[in-house]
Tab-separated table of N, CA and C in Angstrom:
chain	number	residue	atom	x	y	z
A	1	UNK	N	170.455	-54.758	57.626
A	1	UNK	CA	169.637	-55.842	57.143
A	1	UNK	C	168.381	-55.333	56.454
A	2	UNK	N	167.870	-54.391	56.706
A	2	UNK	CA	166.452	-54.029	56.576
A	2	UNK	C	165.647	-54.502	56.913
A	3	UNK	N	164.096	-54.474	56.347
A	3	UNK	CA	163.036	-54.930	56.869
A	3	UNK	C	163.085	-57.081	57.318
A	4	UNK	N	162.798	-57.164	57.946
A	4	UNK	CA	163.324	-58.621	59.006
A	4	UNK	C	162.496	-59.257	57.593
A	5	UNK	N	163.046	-60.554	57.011
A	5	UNK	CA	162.746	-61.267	56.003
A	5	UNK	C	161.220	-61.977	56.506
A	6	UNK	N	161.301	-62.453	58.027
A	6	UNK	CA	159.873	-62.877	58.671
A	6	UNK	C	158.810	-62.414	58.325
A	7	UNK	N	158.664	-60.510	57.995
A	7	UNK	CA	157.738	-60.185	57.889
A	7	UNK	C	157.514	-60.118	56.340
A	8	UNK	N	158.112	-60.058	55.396
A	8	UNK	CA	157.951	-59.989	53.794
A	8	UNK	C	158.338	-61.238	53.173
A	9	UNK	N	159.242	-62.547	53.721
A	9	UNK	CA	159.733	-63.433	52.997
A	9	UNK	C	158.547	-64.048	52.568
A	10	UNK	N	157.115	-64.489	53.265
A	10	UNK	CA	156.251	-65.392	52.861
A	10	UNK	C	155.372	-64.872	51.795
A	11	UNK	N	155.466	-63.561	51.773
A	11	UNK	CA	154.534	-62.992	50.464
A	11	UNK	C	155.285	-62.752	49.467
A	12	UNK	N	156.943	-62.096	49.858
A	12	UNK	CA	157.796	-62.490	48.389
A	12	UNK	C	157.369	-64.030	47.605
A	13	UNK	N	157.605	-64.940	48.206
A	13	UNK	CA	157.472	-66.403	47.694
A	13	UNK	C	156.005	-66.540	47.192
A	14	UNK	N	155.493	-65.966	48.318
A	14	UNK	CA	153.696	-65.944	47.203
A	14	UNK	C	153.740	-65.206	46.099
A	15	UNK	N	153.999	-64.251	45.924
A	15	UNK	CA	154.471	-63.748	44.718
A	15	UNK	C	155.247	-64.083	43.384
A	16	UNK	N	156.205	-64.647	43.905
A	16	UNK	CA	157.163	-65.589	43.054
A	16	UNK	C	156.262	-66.590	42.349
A	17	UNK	N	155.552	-67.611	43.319
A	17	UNK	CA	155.109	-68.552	43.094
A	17	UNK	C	154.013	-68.215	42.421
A	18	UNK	N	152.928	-67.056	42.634
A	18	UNK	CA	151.381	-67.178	41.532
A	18	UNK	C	151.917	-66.291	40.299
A	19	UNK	N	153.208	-65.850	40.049
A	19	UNK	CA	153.802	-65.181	39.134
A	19	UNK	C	153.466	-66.347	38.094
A	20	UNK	N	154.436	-67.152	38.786
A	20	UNK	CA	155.000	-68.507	37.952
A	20	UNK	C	153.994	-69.199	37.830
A	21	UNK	N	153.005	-69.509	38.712
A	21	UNK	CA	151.713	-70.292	38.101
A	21	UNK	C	150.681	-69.822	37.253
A	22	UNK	N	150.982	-68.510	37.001
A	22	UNK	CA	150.075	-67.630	36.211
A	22	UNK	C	150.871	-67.518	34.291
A	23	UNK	N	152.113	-68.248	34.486
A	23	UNK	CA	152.494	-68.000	33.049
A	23	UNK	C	151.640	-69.636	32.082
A	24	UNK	N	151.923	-69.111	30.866
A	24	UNK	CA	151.372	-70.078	29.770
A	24	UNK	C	152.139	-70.440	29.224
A	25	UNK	N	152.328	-71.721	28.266
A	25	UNK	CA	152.955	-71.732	27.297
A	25	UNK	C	153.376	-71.524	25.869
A	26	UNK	N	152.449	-70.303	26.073
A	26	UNK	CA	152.511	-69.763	24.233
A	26	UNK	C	152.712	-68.318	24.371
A	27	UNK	N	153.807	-68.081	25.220
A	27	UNK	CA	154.296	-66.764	25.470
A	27	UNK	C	155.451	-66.268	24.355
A	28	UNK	N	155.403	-65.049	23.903
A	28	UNK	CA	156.097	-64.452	22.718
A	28	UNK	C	157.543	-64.035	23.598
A	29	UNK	N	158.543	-63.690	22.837
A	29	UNK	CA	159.619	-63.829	22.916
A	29	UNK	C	159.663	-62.244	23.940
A	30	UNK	N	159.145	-61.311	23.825
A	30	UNK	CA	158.832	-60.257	24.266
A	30	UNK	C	158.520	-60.343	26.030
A	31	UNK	N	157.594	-61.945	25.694
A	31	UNK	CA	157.076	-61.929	27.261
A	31	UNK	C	157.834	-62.292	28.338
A	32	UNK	N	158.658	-63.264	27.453
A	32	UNK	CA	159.652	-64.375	28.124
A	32	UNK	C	161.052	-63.480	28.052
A	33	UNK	N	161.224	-62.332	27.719
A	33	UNK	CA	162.474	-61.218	27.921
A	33	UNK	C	161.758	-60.659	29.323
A	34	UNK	N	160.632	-60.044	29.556
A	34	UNK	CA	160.099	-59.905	30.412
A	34	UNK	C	160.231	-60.481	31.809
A	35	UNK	N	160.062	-61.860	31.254
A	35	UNK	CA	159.777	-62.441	32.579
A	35	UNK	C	161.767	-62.514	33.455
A	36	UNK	N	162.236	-62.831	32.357
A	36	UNK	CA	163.999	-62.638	32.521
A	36	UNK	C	164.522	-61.945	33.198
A	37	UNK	N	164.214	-60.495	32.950
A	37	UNK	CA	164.447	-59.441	33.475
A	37	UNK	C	163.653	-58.989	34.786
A	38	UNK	N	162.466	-59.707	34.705
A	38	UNK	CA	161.893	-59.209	36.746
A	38	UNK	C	162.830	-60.416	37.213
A	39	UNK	N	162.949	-61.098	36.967
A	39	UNK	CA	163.339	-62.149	37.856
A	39	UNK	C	165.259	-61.899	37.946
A	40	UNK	N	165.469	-61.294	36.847
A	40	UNK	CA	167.042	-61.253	37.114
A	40	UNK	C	167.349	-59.806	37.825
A	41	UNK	N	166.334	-59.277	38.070
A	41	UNK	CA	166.762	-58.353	38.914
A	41	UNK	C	166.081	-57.777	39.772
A	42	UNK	N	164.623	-58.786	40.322
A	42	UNK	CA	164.252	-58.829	41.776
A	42	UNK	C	164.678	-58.368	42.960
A	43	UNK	N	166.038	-59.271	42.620
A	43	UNK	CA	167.143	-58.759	44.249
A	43	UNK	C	167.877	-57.541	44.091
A	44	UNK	N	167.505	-56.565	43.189
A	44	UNK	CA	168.049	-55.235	43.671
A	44	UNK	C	166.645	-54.748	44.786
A	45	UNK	N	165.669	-54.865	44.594
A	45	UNK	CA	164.123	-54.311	45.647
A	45	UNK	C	163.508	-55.352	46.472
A	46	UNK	N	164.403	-56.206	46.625
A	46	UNK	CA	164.159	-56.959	48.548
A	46	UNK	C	164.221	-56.040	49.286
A	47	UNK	N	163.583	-55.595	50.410
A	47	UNK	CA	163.708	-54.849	51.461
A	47	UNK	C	164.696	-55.160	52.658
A	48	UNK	N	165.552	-55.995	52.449
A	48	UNK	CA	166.501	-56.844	52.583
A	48	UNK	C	167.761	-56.787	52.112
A	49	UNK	N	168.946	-56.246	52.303
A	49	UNK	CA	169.940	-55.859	50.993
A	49	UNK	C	170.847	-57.701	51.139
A	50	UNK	N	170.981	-58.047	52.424
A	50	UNK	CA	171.616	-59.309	52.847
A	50	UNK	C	170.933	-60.505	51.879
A	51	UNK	N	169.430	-60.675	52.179
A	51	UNK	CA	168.654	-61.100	51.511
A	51	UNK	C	168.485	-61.273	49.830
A	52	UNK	N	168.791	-59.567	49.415
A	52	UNK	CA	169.408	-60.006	48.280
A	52	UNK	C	169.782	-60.098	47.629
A	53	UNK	N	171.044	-60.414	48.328
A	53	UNK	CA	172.317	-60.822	47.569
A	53	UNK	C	172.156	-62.469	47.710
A	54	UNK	N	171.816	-63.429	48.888
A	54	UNK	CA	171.557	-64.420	48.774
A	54	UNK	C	170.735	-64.587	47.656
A	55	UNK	N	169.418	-63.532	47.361
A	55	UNK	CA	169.123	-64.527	46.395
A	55	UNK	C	169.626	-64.352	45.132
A	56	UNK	N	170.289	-63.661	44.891
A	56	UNK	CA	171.279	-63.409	43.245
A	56	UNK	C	172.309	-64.647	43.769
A	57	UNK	N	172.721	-64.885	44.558
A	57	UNK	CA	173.793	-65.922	44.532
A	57	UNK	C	173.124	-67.464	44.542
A	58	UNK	N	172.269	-67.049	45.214
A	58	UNK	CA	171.052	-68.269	45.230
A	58	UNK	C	170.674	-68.911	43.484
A	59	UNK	N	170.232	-67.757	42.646
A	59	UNK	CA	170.096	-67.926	41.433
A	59	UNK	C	170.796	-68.653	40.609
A	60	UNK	N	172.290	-68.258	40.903
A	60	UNK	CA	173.056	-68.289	39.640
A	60	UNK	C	173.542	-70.302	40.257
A	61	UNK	N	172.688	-70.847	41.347
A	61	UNK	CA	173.107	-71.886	41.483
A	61	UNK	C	171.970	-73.252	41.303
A	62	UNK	N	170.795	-72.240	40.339
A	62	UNK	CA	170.067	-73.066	39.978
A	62	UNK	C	169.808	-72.671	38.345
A	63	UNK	N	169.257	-73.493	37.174
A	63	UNK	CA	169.050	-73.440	36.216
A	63	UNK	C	168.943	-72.235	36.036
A	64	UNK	N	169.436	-71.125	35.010
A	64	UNK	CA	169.526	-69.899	34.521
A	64	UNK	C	168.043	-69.765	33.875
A	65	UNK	N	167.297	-68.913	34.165
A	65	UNK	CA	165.582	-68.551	33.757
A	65	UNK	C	165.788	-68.370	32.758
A	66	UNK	N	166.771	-67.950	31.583
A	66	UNK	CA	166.627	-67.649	30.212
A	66	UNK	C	166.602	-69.205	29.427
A	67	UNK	N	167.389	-70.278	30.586
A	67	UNK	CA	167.617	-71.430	29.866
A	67	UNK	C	166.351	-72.293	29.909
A	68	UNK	N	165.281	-71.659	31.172
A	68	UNK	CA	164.055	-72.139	31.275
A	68	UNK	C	163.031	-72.264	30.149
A	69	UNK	N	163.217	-71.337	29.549
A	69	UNK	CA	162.233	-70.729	28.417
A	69	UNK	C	162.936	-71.114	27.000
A	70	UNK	N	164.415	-71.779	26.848
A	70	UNK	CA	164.984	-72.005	26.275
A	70	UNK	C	165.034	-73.719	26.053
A	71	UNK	N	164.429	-74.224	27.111
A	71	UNK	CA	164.249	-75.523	26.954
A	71	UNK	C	163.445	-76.080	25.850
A	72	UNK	N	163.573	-76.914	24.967
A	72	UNK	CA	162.184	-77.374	24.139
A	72	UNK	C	161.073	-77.941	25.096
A	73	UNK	N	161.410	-78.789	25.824
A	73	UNK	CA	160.277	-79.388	26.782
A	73	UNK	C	159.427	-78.369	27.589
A	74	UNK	N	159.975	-77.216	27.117
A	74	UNK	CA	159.243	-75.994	28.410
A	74	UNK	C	157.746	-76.028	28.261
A	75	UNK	N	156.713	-76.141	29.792
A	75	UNK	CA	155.774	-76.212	29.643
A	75	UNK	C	155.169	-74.800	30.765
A	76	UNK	N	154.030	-75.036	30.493
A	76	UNK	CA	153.367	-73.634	31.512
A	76	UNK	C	154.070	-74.356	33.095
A	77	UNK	N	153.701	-75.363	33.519
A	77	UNK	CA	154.677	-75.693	34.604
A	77	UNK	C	156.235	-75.171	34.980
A	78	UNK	N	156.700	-75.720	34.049
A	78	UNK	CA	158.350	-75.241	33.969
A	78	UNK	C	158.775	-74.024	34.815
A	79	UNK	N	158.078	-72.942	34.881
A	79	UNK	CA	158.635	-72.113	35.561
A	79	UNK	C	158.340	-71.802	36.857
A	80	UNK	N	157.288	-72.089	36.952
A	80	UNK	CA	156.779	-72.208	38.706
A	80	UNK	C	157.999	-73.574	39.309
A	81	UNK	N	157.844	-75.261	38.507
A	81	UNK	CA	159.050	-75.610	39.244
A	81	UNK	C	160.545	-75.129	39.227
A	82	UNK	N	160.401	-74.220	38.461
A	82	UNK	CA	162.050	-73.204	38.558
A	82	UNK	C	161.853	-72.557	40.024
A	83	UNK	N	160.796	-71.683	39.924
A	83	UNK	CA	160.642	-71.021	41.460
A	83	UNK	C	160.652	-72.166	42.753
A	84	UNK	N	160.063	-72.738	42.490
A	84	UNK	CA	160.373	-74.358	43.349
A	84	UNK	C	161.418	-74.223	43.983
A	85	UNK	N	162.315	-75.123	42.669
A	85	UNK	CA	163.847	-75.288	43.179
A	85	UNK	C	164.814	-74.001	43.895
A	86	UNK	N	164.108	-73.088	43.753
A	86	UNK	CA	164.294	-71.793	43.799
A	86	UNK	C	164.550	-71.502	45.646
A	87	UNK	N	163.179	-71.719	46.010
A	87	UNK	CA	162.564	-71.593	47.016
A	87	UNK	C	163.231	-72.955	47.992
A	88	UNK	N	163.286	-74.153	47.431
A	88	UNK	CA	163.995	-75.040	47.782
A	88	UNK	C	165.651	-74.577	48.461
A	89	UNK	N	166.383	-74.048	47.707
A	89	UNK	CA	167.490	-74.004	48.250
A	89	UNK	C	167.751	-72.744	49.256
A	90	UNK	N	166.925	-71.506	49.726
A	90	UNK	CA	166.126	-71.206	50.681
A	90	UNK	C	165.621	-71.717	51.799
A	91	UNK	N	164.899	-72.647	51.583
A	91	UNK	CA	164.570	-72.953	52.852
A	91	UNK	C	165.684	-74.623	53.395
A	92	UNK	N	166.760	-75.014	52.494
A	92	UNK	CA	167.818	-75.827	52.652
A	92	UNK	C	168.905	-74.775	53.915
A	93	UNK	N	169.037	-73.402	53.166
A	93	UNK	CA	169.826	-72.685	53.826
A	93	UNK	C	169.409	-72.297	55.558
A	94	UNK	N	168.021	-72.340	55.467
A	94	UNK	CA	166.961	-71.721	56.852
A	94	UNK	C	166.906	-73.004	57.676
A	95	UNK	N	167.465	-74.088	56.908
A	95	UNK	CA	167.101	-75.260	58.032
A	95	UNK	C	165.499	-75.840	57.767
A	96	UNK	N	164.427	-75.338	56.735
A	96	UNK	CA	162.827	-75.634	56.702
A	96	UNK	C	163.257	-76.480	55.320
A	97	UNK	N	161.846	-77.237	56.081
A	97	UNK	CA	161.584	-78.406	54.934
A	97	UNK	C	161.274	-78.170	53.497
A	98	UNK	N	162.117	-78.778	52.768
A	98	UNK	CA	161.925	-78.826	51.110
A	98	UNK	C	160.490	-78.966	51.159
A	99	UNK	N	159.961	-78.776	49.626
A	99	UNK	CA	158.889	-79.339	48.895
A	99	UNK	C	159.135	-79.733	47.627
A	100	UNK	N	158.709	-80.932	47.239
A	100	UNK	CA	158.452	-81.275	46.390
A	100	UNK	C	157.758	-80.431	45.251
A	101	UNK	N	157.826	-80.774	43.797
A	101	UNK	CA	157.245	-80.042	43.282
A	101	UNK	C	155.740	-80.034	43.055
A	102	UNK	N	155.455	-81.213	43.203
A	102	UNK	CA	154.215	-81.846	43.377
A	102	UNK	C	153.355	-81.420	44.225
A	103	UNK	N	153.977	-81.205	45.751
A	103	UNK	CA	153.405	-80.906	46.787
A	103	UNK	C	152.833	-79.365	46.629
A	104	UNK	N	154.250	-78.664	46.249
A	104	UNK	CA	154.462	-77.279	45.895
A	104	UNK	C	153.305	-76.678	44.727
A	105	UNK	N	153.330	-77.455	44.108
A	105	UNK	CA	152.124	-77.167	43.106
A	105	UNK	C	150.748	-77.272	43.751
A	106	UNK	N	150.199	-77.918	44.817
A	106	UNK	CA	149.328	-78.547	44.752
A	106	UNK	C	149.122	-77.572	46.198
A	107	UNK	N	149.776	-77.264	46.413
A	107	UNK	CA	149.498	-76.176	47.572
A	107	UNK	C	149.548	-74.717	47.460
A	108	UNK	N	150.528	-74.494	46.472
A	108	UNK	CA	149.688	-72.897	45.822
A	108	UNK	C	148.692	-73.353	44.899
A	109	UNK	N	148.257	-73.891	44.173
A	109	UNK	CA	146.943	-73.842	43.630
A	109	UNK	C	145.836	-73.807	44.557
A	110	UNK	N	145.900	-74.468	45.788
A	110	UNK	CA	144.415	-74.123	46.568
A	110	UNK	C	144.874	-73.511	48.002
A	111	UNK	N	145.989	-72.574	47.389
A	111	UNK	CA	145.880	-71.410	48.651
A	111	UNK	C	144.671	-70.865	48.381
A	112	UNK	N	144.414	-70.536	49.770
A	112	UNK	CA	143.128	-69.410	50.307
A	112	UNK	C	142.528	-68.899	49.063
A	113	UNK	N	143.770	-67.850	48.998
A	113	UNK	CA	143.257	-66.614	48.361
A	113	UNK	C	143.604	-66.644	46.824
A	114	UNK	N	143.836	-67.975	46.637
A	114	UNK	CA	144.214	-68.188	44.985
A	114	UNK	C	142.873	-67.908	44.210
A	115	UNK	N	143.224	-67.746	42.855
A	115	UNK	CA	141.315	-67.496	42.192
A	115	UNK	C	141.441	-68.365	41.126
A	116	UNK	N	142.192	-69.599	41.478
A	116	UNK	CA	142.142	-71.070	40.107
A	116	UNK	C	140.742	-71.639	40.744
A	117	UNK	N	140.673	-72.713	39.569
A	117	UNK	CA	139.227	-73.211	39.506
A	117	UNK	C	139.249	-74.359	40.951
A	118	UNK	N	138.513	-73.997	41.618
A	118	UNK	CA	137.979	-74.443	43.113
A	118	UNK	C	137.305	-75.888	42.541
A	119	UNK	N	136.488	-75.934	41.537
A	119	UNK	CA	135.789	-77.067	41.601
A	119	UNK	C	136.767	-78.299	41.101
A	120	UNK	N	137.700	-77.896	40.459
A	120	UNK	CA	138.453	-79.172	40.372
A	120	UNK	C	138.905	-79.915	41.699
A	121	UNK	N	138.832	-81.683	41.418
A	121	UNK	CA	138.763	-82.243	42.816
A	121	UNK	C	140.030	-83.125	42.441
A	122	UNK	N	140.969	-82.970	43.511
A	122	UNK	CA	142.437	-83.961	43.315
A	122	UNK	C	141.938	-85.152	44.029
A	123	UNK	N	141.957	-86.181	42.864
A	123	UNK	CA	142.179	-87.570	43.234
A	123	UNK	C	143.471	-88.215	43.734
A	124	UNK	N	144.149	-87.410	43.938
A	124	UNK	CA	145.595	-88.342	44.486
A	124	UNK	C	145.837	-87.167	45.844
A	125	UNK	N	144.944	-87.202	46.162
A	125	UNK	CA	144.768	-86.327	47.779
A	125	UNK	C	145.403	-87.878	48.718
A	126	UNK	N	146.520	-86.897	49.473
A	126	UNK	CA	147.177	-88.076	50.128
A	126	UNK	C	147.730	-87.284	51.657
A	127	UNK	N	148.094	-87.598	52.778
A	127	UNK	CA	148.354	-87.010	54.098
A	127	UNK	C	149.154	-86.034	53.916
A	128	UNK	N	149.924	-85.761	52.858
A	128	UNK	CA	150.753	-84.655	52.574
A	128	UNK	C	150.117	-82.891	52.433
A	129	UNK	N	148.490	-83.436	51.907
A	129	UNK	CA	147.635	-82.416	51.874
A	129	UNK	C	147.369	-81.950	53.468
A	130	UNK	N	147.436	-82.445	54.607
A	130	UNK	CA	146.984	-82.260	55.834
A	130	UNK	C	148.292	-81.849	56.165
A	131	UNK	N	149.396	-81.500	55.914
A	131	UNK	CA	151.404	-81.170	56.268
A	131	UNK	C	151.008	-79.909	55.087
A	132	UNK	N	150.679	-79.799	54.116
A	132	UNK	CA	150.559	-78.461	53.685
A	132	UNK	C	149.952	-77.522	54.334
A	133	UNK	N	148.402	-77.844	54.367
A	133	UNK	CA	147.555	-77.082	55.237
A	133	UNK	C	148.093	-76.177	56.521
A	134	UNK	N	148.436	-77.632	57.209
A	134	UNK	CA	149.343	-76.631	58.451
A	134	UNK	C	150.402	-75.506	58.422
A	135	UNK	N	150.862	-76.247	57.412
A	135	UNK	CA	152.055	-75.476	57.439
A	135	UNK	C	151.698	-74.092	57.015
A	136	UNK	N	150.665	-74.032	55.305
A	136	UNK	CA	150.300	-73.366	55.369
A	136	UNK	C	149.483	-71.757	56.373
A	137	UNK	N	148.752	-72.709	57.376
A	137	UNK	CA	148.009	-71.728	58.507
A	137	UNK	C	149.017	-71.059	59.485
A	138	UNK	N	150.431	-72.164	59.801
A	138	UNK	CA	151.569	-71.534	60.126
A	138	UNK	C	152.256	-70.183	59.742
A	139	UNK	N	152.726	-70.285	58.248
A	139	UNK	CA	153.401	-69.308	57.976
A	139	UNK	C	152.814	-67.949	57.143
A	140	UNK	N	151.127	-68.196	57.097
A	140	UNK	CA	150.576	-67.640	55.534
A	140	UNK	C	149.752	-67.075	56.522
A	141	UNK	N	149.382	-66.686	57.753
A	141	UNK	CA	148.185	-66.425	58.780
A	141	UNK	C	147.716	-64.672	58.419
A	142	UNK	N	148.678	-64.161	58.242
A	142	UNK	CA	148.829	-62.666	57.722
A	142	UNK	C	147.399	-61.986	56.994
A	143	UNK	N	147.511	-60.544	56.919
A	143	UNK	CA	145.782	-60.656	56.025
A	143	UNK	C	146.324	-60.166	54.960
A	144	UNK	N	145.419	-60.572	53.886
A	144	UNK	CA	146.026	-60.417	52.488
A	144	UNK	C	145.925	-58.949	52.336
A	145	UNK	N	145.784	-57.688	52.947
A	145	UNK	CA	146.443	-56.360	52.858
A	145	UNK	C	147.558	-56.585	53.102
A	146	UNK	N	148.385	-56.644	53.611
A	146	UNK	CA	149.630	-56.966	53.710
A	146	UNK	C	150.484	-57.546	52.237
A	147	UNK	N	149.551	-58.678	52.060
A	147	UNK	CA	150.096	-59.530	50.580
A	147	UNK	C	150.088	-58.402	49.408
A	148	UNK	N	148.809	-57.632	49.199
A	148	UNK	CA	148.594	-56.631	48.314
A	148	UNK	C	149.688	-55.944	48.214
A	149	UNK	N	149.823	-54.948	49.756
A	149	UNK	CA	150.576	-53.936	49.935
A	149	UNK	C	152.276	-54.522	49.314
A	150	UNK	N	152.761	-55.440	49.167
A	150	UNK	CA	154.230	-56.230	49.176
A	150	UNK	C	154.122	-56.461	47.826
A	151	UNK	N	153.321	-56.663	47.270
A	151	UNK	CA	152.932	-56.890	45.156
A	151	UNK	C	153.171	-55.623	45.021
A	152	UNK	N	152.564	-54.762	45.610
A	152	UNK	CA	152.513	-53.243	44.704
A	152	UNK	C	153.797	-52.768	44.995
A	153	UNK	N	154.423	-52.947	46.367
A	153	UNK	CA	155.636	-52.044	46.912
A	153	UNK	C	156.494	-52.430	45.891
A	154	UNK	N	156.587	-54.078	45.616
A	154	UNK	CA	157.390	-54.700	44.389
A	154	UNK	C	157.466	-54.205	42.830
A	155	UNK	N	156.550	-54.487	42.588
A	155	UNK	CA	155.959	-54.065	41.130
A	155	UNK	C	156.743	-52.540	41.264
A	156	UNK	N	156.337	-51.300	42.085
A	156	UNK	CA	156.952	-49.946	41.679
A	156	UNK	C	158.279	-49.986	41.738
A	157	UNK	N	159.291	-50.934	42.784
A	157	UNK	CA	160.500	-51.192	42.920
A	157	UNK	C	161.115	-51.677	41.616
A	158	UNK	N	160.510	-52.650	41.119
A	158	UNK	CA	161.040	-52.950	39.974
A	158	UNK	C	160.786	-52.121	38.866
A	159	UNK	N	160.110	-51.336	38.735
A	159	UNK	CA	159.778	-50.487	37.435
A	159	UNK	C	160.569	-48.825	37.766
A	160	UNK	N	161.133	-48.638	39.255
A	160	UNK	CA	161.816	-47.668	39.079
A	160	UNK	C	163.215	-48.198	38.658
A	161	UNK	N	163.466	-49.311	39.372
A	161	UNK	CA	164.791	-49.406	38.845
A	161	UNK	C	164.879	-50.130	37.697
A	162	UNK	N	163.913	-50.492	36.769
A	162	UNK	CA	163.968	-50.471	35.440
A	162	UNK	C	164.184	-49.158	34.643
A	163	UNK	N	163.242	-48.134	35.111
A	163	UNK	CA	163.070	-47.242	34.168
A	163	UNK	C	164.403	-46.186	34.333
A	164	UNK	N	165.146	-46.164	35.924
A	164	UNK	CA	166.217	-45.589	36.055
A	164	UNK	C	167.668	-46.030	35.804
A	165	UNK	N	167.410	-47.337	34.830
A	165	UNK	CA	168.785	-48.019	34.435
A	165	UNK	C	168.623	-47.565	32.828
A	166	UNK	N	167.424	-47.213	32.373
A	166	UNK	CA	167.016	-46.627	30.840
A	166	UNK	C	166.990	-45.060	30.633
């Protein structure tokens, strides 16, 4: 199995997710090959080999990421709710509660340790914000060395086995 998914699954998904909230929509064709390729081959450097293969099989059963960027309607959103649905059929398989995309959005933008603009104030703050939170303090309690250390272990994983398939 490798490393137990408990201890890396919640910062993979943080990862996934400020990836995807960090793209724009006036990305060059260059960027959006880019983004194709971490994401289509992520699941060779899960620390996890079980893991991922679920998520390559996981993938190919939601909208194809090349078709994401291929959409006309594609907006800077678009791909974070790709990771969404993503993450959605994940935690369908684990038995944990969906999110909405709405919710999902609205709860990585004012994670902790996010660095989006704080002073913006959501007017459609509704009890769902108090079911994030928790959940949040639940599964996210970890110290962000840890989060660091799992970006970087990633990032070199993917760039060796980029640079050793070239």
């Amino acid at each position: 199995m490798g490393i137990d998914p408990n201890h890396f699954g919640p910062y993979f998904w943080a990862t996934i997710h400020f990836i995807c909230l960090g793209v724009t929509s006036n990305l060059s064709n260059d960027q959006k090959n880019g983004y194709c390729q971490f994401f289509n081959n992520i699941h060779y450097v899960l620390p996890c080999a079980s893991c991922g293969e679920h998520l390559r099989d996981n993938m190919r059963n939601i909208t194809q990421i090349e078709e994401v960027f291929a959409d006309p309607s594609y907006s800077s959103d678009s791909l974070f709710y790709w990771s969404v649905d993503l993450h959605n059929i994940v935690n369908d398989k684990l038995g944990k509660p969906r999110m909405t995309h709405q919710d999902a959005y609205k709860f990585w933008r004012n994670a902790p340790y996010a660095t989006f603009n704080k002073n913006t104030k959501d007017t459609n703050s509704d009890k769902n914000d108090e079911v994030i939170k928790i959940v949040y303090k639940e599964n996210y309690s970890q110290p962000i060395q840890m989060f660091l250390i799992f970006i970087i272990g990633l990032l070199i994983g993917v760039m060796l086995f980029y640079c050793c398939r070239h």
